[in-house]
GROMACS .gro file of C-alpha atoms in nm:
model
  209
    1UNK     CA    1   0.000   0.000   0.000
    2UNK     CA    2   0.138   0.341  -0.104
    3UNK     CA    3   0.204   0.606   0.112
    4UNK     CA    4  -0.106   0.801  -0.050
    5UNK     CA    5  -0.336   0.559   0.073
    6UNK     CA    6  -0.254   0.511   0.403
    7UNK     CA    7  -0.317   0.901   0.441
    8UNK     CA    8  -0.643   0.876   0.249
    9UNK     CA    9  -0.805   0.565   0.396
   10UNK     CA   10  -0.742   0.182   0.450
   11UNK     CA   11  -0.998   0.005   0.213
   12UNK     CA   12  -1.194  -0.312   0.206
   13UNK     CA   13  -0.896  -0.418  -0.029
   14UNK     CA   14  -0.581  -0.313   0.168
   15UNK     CA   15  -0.748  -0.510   0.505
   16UNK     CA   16  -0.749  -0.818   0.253
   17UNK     CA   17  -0.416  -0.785   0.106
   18UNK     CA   18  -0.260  -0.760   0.477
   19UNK     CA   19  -0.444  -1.063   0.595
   20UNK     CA   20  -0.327  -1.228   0.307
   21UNK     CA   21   0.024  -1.184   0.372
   22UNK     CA   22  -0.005  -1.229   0.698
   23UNK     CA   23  -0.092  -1.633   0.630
   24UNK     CA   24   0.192  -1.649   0.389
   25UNK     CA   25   0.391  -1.544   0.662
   26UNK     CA   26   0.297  -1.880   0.865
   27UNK     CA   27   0.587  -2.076   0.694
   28UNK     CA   28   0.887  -1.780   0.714
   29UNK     CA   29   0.770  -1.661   1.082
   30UNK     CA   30   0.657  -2.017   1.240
   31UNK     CA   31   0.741  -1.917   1.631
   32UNK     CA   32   0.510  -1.627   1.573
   33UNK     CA   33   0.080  -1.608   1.662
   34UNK     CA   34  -0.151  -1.497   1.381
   35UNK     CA   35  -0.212  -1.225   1.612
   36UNK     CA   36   0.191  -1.121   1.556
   37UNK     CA   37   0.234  -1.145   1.183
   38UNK     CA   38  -0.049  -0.968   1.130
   39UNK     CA   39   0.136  -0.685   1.318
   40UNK     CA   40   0.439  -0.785   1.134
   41UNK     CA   41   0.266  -0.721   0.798
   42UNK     CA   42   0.115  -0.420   0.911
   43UNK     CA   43   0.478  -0.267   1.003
   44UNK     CA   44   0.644  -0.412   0.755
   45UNK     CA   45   0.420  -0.347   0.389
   46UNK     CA   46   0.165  -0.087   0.517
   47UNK     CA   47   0.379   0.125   0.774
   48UNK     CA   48   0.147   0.124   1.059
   49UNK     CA   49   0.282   0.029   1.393
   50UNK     CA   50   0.056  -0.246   1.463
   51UNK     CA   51  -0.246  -0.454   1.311
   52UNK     CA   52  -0.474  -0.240   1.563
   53UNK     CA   53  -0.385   0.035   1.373
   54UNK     CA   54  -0.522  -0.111   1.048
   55UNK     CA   55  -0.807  -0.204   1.214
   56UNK     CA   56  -0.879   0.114   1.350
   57UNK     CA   57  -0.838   0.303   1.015
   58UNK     CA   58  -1.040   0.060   0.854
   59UNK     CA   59  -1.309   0.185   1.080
   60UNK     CA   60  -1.248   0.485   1.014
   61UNK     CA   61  -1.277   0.468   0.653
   62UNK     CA   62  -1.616   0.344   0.676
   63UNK     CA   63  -1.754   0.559   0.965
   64UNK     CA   64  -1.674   0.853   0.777
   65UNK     CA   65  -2.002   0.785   0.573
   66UNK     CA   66  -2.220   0.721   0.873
   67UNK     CA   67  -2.427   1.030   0.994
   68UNK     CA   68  -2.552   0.955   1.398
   69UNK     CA   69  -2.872   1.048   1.512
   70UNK     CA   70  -2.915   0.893   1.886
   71UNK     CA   71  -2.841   0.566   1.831
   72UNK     CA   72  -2.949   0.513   1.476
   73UNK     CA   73  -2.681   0.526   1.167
   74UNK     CA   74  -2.732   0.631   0.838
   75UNK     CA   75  -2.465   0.530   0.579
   76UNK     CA   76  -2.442   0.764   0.263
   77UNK     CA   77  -2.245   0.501   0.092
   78UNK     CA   78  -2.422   0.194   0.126
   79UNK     CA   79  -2.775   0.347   0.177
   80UNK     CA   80  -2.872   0.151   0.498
   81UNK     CA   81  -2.993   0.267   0.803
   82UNK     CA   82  -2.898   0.077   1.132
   83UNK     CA   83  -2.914   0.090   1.537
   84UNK     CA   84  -2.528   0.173   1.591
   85UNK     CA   85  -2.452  -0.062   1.859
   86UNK     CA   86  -2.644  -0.403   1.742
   87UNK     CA   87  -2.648  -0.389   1.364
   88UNK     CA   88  -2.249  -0.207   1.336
   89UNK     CA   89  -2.147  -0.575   1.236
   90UNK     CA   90  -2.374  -0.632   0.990
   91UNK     CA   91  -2.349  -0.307   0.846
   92UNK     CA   92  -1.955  -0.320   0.765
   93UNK     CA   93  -2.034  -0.639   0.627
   94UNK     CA   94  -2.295  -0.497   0.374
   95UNK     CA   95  -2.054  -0.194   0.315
   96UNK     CA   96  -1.771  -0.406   0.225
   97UNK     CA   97  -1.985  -0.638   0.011
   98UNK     CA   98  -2.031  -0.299  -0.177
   99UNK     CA   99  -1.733  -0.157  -0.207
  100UNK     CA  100  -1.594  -0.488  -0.305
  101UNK     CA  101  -1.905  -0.504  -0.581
  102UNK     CA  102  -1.819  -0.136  -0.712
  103UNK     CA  103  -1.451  -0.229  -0.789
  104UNK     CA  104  -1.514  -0.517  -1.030
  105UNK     CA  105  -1.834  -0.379  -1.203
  106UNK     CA  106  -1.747   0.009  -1.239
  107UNK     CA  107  -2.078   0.089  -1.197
  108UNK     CA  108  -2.291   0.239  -0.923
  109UNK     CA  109  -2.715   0.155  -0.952
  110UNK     CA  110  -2.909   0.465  -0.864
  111UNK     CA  111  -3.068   0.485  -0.558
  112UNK     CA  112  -3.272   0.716  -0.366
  113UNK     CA  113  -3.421   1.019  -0.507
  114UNK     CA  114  -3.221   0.970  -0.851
  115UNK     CA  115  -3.371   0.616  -0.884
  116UNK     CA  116  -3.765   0.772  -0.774
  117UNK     CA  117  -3.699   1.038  -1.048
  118UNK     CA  118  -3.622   0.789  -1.305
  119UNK     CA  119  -3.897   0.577  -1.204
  120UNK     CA  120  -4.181   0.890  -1.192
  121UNK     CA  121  -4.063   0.997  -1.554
  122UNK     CA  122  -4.028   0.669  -1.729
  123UNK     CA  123  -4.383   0.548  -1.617
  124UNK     CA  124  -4.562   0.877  -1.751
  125UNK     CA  125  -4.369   0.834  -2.092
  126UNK     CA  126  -4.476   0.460  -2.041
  127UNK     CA  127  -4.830   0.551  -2.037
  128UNK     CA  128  -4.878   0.848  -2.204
  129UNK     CA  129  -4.589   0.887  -2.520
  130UNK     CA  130  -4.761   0.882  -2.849
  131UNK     CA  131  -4.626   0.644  -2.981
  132UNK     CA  132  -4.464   0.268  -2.960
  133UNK     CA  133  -4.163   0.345  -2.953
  134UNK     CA  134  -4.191   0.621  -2.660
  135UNK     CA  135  -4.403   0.366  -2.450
  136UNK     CA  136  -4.150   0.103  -2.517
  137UNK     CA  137  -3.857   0.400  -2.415
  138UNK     CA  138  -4.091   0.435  -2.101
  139UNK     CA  139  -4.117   0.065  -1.982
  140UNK     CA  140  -3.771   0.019  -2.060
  141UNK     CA  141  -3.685   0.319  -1.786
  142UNK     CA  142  -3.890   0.152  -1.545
  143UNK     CA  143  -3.727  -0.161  -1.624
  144UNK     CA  144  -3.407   0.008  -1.553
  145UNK     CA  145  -3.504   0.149  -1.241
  146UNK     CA  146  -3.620  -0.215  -1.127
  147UNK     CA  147  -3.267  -0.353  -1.251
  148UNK     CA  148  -3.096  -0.107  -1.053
  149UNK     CA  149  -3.265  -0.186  -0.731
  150UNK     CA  150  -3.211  -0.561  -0.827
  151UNK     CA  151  -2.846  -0.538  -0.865
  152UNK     CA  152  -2.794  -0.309  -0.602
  153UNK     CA  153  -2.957  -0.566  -0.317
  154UNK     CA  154  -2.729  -0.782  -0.509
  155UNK     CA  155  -2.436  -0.622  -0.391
  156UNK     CA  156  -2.499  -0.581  -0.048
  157UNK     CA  157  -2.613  -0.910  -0.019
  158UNK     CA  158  -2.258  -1.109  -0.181
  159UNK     CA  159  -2.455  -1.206  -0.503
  160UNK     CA  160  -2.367  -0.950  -0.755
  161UNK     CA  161  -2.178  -1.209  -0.971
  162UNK     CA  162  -2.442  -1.379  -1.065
  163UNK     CA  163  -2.705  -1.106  -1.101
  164UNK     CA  164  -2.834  -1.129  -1.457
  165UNK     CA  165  -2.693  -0.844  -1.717
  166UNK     CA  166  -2.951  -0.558  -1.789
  167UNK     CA  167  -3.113  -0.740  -2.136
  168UNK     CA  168  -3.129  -1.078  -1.963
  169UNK     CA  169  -3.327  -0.894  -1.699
  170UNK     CA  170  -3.549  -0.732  -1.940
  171UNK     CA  171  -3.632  -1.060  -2.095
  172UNK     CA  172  -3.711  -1.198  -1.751
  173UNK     CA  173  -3.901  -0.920  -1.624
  174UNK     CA  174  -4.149  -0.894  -1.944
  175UNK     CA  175  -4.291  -1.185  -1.823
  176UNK     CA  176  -4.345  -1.166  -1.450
  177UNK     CA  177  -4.540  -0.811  -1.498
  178UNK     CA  178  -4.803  -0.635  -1.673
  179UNK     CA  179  -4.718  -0.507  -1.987
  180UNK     CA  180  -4.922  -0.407  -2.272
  181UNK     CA  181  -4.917  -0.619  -2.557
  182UNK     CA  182  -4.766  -0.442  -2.832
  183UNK     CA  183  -4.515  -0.319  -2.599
  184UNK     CA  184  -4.438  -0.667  -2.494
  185UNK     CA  185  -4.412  -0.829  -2.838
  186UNK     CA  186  -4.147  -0.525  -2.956
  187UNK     CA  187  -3.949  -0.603  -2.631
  188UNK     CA  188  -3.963  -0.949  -2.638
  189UNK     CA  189  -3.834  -0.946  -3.051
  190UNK     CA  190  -3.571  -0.760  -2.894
  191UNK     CA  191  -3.467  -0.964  -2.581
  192UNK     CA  192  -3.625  -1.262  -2.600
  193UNK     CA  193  -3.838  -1.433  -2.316
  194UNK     CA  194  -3.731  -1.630  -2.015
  195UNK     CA  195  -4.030  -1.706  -1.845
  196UNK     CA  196  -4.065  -1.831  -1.489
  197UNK     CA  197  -3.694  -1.668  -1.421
  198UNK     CA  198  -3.891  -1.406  -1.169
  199UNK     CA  199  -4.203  -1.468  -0.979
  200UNK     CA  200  -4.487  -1.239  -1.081
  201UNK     CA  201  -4.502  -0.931  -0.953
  202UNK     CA  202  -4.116  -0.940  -0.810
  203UNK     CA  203  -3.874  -0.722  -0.977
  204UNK     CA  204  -3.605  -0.828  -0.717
  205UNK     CA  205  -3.389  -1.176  -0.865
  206UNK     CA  206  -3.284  -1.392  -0.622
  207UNK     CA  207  -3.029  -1.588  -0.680
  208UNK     CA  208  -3.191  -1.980  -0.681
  209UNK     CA  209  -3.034  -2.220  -0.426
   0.00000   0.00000   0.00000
């Protein structure tokens, strides 16, 4: 870890590298606990003085996002609101799953107000566009909206990988909802149909076993 981000942070990534070394460390530093070389790591690549250290910046870089009100927590980063004392595990565990997540796909879903605006405009065009091709613009923003929700349980949940791409979705969710059917044959000539991939009326996939 560079210099630059051990001023800036210690990330999901950097508290997985050091363990990692750490139990490579087993076979040169034998006499030693696991407790010991993960100090030794910590010293030795990441220039803290002791695995506490890591630990304690690690906090830190996820606290930062967490505004307090009483006892309650709400994270700007991973969206979830949580008692601060009971659910703290569980929420650096659904941070991390996100931050992990966000570096392999590039891409963050919209959520909150962004996500309700897409939502509100795509179902008026959905309903009320002239035309076929504006309706089917419409349903495909609400589709959207629905993946992005989808995928974004998905990764704070551990299951990201094998959340279905946006046109498999589309082709999933065109059969588990209402859709008009004109709209519904031009999407499904474009995407296909995988029926009985979502139960009707859930936009939310879950992964199956």
């Amino acid at each position: 870890m560079s210099e630059e981000t051990t001023m800036s942070g210690f990330s999901f990534f950097d508290m997985r590298e050091l363990k990692a070394r750490a139990e490579t460390c087993a076979e040169t530093h034998p006499t030693l606990t696991h407790a010991q070389r993960l100090s030794l790591v910590a010293r030795r690549d990441f220039g803290l003085p002791c695995f506490v250290e890591a630990r304690r910046l690690r906090e830190q870089d996820i606290m930062q996002h967490v505004e307090s009100d009483g006892d309650v927590g709400k994270c700007s980063f991973c969206h979830f609101t949580f008692r601060l004392r009971e659910e703290r595990a569980w929420h650096v565990t659904r941070h991390e799953r996100l931050e992990e997540a966000l570096h392999y796909l590039h891409h963050m879903p919209l959520v909150g107000e962004q996500l309700k605006r897409l939502m509100d405009s795509s179902w008026s065009q959905a309903q009320d566009a002239p035309t076929l091709e504006g309706r089917v613009a419409g349903y495909l923003g609400v589709f959207r909206a629905w993946y992005d929700r989808s995928i974004f349980g998905s990764m704070c949940d551990g299951t990201w990988r094998e959340h279905p791409d946006f046109p498999m979705y589309v082709s999933m969710i065109i059969t588990a909802t209402d859709v008009p059917h004109d709209v519904l044959d031009r999407l499904a000539s474009l995407y296909g149909r995988r029926p009985g991939s979502l139960r009707w009326g859930e936009s939310r996939w879950q992964e199956v076993g």
